[in-house]
Tab-separated table of C-alpha atoms and ligand atoms in Angstrom:
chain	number	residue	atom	x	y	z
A	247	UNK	CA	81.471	178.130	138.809
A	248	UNK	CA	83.424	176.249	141.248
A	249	UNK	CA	82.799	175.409	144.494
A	250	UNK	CA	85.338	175.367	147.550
A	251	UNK	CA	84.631	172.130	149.515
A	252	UNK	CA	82.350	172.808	153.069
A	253	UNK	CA	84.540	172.984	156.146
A	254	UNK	CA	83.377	170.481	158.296
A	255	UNK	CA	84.054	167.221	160.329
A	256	UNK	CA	85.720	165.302	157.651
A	257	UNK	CA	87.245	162.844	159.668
A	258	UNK	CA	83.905	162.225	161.775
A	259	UNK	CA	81.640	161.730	158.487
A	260	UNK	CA	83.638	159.017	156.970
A	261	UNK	CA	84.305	157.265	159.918
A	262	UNK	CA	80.344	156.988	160.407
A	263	UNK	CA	80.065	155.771	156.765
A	264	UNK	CA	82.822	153.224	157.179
A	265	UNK	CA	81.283	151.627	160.167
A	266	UNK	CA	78.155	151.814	158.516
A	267	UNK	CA	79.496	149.634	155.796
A	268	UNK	CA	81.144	147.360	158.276
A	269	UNK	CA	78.570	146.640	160.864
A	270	UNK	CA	75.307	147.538	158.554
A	271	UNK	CA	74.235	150.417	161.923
A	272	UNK	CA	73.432	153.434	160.294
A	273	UNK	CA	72.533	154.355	156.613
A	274	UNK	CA	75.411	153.009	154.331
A	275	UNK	CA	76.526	154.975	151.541
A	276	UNK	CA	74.949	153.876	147.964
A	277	UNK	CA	76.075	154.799	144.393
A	278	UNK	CA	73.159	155.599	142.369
A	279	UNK	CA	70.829	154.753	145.252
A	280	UNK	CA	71.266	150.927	145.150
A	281	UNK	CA	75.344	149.862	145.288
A	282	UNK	CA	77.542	149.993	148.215
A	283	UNK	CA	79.974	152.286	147.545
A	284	UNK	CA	83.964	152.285	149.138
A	285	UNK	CA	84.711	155.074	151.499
A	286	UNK	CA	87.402	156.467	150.945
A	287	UNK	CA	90.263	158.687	152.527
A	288	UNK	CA	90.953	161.738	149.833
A	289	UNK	CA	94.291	164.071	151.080
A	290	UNK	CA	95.290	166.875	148.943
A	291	UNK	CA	98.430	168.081	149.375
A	292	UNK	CA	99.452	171.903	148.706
A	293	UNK	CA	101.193	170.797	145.349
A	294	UNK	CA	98.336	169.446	143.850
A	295	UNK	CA	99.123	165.736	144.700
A	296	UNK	CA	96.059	163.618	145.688
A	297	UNK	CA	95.560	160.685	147.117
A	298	UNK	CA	92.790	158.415	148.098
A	299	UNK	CA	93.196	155.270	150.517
A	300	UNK	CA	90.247	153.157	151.831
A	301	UNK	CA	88.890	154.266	155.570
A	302	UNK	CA	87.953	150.850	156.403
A	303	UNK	CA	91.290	150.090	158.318
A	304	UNK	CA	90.370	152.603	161.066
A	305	UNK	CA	88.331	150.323	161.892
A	306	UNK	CA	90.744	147.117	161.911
A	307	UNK	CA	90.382	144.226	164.808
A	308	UNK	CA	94.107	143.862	166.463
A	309	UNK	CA	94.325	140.621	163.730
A	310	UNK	CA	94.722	142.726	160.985
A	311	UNK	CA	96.886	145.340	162.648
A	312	UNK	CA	100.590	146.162	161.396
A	313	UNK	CA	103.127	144.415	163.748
A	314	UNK	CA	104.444	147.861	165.261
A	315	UNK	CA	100.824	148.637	166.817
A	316	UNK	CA	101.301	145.015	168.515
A	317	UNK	CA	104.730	145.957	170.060
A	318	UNK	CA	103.251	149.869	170.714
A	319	UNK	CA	100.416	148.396	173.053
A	320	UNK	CA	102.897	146.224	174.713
A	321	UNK	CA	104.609	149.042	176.348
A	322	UNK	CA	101.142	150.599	177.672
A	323	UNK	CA	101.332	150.944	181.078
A	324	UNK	CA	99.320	152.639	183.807
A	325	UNK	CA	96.712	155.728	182.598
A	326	UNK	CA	96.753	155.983	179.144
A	327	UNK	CA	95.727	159.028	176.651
A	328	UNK	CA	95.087	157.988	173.119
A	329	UNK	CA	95.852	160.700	171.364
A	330	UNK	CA	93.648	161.060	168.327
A	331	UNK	CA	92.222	158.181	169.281
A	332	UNK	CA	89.924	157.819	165.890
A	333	UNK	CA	87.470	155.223	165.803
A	334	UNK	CA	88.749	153.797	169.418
A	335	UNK	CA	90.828	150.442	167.553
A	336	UNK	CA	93.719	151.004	169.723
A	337	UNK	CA	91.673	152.146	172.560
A	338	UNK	CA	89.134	148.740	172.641
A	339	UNK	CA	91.880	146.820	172.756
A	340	UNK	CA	93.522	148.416	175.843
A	341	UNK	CA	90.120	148.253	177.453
A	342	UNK	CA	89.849	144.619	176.928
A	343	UNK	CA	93.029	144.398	178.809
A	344	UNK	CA	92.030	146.324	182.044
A	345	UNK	CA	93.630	149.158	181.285
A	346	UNK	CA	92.342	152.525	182.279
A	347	UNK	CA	92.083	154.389	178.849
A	348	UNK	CA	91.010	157.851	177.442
A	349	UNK	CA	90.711	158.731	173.966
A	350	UNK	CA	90.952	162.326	172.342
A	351	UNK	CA	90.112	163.676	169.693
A	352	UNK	CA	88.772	166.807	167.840
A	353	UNK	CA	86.433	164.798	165.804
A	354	UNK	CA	83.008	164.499	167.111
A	355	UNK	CA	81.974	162.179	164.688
A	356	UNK	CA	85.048	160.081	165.553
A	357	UNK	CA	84.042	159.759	169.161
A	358	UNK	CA	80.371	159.501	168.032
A	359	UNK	CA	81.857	156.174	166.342
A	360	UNK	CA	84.165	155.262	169.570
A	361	UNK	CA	81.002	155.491	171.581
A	362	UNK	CA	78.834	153.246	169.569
A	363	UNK	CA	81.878	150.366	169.440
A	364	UNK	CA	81.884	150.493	173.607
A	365	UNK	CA	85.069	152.849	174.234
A	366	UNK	CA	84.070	153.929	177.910
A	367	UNK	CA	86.369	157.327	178.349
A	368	UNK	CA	86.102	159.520	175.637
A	369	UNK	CA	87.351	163.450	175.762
A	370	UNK	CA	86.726	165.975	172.476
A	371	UNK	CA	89.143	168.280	172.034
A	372	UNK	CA	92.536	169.192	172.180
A	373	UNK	CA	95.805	167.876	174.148
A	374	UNK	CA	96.139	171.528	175.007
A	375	UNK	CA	92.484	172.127	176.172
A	376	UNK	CA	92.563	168.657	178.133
A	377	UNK	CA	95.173	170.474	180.486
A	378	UNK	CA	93.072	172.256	182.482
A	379	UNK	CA	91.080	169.037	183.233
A	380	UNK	CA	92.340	167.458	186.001
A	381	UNK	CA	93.327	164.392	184.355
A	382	UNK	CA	97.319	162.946	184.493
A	383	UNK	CA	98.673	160.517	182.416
A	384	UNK	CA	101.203	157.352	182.462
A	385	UNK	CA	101.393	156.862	179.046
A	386	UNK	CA	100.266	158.711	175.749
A	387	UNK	CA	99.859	157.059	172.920
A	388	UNK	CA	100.011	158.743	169.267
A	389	UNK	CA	99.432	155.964	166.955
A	390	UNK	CA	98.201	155.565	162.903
A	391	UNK	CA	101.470	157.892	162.310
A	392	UNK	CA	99.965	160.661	164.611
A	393	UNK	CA	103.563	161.751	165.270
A	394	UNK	CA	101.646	163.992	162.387
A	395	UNK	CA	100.350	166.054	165.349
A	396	UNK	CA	103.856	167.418	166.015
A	397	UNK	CA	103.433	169.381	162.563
A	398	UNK	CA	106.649	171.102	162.631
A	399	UNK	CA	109.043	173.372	165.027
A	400	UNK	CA	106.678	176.235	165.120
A	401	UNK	CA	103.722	173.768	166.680
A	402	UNK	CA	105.684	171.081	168.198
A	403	UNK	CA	106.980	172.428	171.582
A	404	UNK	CA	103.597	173.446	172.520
A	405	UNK	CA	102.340	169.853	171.689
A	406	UNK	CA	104.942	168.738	173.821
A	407	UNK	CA	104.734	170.883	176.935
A	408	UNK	CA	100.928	170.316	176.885
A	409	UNK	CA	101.593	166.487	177.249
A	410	UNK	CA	104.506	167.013	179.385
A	411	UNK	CA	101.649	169.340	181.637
A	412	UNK	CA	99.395	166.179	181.722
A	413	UNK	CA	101.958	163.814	182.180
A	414	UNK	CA	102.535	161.866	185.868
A	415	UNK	CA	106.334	161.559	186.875
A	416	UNK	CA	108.193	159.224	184.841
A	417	UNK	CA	105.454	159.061	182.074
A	418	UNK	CA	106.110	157.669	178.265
A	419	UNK	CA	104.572	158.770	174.853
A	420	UNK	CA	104.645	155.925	172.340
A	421	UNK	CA	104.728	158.186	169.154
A	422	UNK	CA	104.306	156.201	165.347
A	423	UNK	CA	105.659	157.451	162.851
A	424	UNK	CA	107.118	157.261	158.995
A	425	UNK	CA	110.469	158.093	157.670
A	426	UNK	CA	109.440	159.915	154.248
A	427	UNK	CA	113.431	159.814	152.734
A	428	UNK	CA	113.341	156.518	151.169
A	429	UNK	CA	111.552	157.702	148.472
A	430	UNK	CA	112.966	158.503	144.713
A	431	UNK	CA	109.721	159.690	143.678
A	432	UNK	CA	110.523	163.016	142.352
A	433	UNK	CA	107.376	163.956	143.069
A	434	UNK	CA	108.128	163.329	146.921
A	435	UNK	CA	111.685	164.469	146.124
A	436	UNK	CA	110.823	167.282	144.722
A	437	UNK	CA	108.587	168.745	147.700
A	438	UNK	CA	110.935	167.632	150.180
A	439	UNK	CA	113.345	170.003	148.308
A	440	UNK	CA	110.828	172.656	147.922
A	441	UNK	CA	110.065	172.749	151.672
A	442	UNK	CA	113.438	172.612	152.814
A	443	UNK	CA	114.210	175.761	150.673
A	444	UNK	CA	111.483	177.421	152.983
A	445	UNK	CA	113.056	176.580	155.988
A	446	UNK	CA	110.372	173.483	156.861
A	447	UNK	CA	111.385	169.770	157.103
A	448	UNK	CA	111.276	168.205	153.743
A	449	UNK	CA	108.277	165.979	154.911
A	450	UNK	CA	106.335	169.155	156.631
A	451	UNK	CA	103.437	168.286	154.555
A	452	UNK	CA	100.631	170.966	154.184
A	453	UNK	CA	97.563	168.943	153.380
A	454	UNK	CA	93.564	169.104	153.685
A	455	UNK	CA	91.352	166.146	153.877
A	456	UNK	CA	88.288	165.639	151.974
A	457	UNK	CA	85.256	163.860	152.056
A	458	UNK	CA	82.066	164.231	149.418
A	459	UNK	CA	81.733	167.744	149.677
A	460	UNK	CA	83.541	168.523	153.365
A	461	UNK	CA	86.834	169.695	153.444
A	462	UNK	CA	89.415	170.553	156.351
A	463	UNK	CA	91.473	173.905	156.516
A	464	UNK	CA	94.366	173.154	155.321
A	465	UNK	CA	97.069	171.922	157.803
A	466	UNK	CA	100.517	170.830	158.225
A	467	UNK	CA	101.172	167.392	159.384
A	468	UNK	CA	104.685	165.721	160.302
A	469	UNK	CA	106.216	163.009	158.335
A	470	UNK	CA	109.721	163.050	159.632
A	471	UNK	CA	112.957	161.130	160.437
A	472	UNK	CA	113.525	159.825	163.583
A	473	UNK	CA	116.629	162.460	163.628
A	474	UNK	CA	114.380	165.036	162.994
A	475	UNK	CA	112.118	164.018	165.769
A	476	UNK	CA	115.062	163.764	168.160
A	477	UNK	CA	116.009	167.418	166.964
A	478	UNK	CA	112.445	168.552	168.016
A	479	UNK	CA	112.262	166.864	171.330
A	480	UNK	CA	115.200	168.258	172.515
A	481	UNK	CA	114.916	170.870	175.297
A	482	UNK	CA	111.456	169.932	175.494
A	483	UNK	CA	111.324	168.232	178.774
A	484	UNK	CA	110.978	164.860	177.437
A	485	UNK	CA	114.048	162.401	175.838
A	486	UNK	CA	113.878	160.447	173.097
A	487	UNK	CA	115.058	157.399	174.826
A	488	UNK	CA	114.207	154.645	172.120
A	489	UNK	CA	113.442	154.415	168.017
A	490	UNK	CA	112.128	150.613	166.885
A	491	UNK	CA	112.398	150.668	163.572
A	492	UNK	CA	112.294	146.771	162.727
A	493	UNK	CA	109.025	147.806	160.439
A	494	UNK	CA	111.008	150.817	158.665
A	495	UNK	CA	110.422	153.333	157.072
A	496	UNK	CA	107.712	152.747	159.912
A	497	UNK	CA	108.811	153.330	163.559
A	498	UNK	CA	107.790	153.859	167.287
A	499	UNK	CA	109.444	156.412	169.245
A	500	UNK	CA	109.466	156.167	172.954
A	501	UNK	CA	110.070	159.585	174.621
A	502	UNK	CA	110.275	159.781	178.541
A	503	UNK	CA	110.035	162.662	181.049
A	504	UNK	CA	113.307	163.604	181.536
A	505	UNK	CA	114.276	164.469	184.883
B	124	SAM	C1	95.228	159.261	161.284
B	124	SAM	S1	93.921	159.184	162.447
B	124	SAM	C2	94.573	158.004	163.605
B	124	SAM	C3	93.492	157.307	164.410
B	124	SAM	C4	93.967	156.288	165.428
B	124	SAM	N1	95.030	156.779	166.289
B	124	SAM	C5	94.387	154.991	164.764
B	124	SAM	O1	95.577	154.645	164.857
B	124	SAM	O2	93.535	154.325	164.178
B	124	SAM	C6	94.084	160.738	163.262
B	124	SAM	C7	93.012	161.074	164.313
B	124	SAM	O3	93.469	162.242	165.022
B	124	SAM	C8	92.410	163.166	165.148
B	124	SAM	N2	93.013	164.505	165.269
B	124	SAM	C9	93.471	165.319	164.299
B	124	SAM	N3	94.013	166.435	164.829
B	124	SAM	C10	93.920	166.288	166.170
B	124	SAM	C11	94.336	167.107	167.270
B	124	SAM	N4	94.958	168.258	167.097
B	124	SAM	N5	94.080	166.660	168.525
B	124	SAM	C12	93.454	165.468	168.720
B	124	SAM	N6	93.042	164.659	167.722
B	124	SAM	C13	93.285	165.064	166.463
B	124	SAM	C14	91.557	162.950	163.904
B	124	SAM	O4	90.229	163.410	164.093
B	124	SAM	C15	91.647	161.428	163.749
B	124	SAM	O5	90.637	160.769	164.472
C-alpha cells in the first residue's frame, strides 16, 4: 500500500530542523538515532521530476548571500513588507539597519523560526488577507525568487492589486526572480513545451514540496522571463520600471505605482 504524503506545514518543519542544526536550539534531526542528518528541500514537479537542495541557506548571514540580494536591500526604503519572508534573513538585516520591517508568511513554523532569530514584526497569512489590516507599505520585497508568488495570469492580478491595496503612493516592489529559457535540458525543454501547448507560460511550474512525510497541495509557482513579467504587470496598476539582470538568468524587477 502506498501512502500519500500528510498535508501539512512543510516549509515551517524544515525550517525548525535547519536552525536546529545550525544553532543546536531545538531537537536536531538524527539518522539512526545518533548522526546528524542534512535537511533537505525535496520539490516534485507534476512530471515526475524531483529535486532535493539543502535548506540551510534560508538561513544564510548577508556574507554568504548572492550579490543581487545585496543590491535588492539597497533600494529598501521607508515601510517595508517582506513578502514570504521565510526564516526572517532578509528581514534581520533590514532591522539592523533601522528600518521598519514586516514579514509575511503562511508558514507558521517559518515565523515560529523568525521569532526565535529576533525579527520584531511578524504577520501569518496572506498578502490578500493582510489588506484589511490597516497596515501601508513603501516597499515590498519578494525575494529567494518569490516572483514564484505571481504563479501565472489566472493568480497574478489579484497578487498584484492586493499589494497595490497595501501600497502608500509612490511605493516599489523589489521582485527576484529566474529566467528558466537558458536551459537545453530537454527535460526543462520539454515541459516548457508541454505547458505552453496548454496555454500556461513554459516555466508555470506545478510543484508540491515535501518534507519526511508532509507534503503541500500541489501548486503552481512562476519561473518566468522578465518579458513575461512585464506582460503580466501590465494594466495592473503598477510599471515595470527596471530589470537588473547583471546576475542572469537571475534578476530583480523593480515595479512602481503607476500614476
Ligand atoms: C522560497 S522561500 C523564500 C524565503 C525568503 N524570502 C528568503 O529569501 O530567504 C518562500 C517563502 O514564502 C512563503 N510563502 C509561500 N506561499 C506564500 C504566500 N502565498 N503568501 C506568503 N508567503 C508565502 C513560504 O512559507 C516560504 O517561507
Amino acid at each position: 500500500m502506498t501512502v500519500e504524503p500528510r498535508i501539512g506545514d512543510v516549509f515551517g518543519e524544515m525550517l525548525r530542523d535547519a536552525y536546529a542544526v545550525a544553532t543546536g536550539v531545538g531537537p536536531r534531526p538524527l539518522a539512526g538515532g545518533r548522526l546528524p542528518r542534512p535537511v533537505i528541500e525535496i520539490i516534485e514537479r507534476d512530471d515526475g521530476l524531483i529535486n532535493g537542495a539543502p535548506a540551510a541557506h534560508y538561513l544564510d548571514p548577508p556574507a554568504d548571500w548572492q550579490p543581487y540580494d545585496h543590491r535588492a536591500v539597497d533600494r529598501v526604503r521607508g515601510a517595508t513588507l517582506d513578502v514570504g519572508v521565510g526564516a526572517g534573513r532578509i528581514a534581520l538585516l533590514l532591522q539592523e539597519r533601522g528600518v521598519p520591517v514586516t514579514g509575511l508568511d503562511t508558514s507558521t513554523g517559518a515565523l515560529a523560526v523568525c521569532r526565535r532569530r529576533g525579527v520584531r514584526d511578524l504577520v501569518h497569512g496572506t498578502v490578500d488577507a493582510h489588506v484589511a489590516d490597516s497596515r501601508r507599505y513603501d516597499t515590498f520585497l519578494l525575494l529567494g525568487n518569490s516572483v514564484g508568488l505571481l504563479e501565472g495570469r489566472e493568480r497574478a492580478p489579484a497578487l498584484l492589486a492586493a499589494l497595490a491595496a497595501l501600497a502608500r503612493p509612490g511605493a516599489q516592489v523589489i521582485a527576484q526572480g529566474t529566467d528558466p529559457y537558458g536551459t537545453r535540458d530537454p527535460v526543462h525543454t520539454g515541459y516548457h513545451e508541454r505547458n505552453r501547448r496548454r496555454g500556461r507560460f513554459g516555466g508555470q511550474l506545478r510543484l508540491r514540496l515535501r518534507y519526511r512525510e508532509l507534503g503541500t497541495e500541489w501548486f503552481d509557482y512562476l519561473v518566468c522571463s522578465p518579458d513575461e513579467l512585464a506582460e503580466l504587470v501590465r494594466g495592473s496598476g503598477w510599471r515595470l520600471t527596471d530589470v537588473d539582470d547583471r546576475d542572469a538568468p537571475y534578476y530583480l524587477a523593480t515595479l512602481r505605482l503607476a500614476g
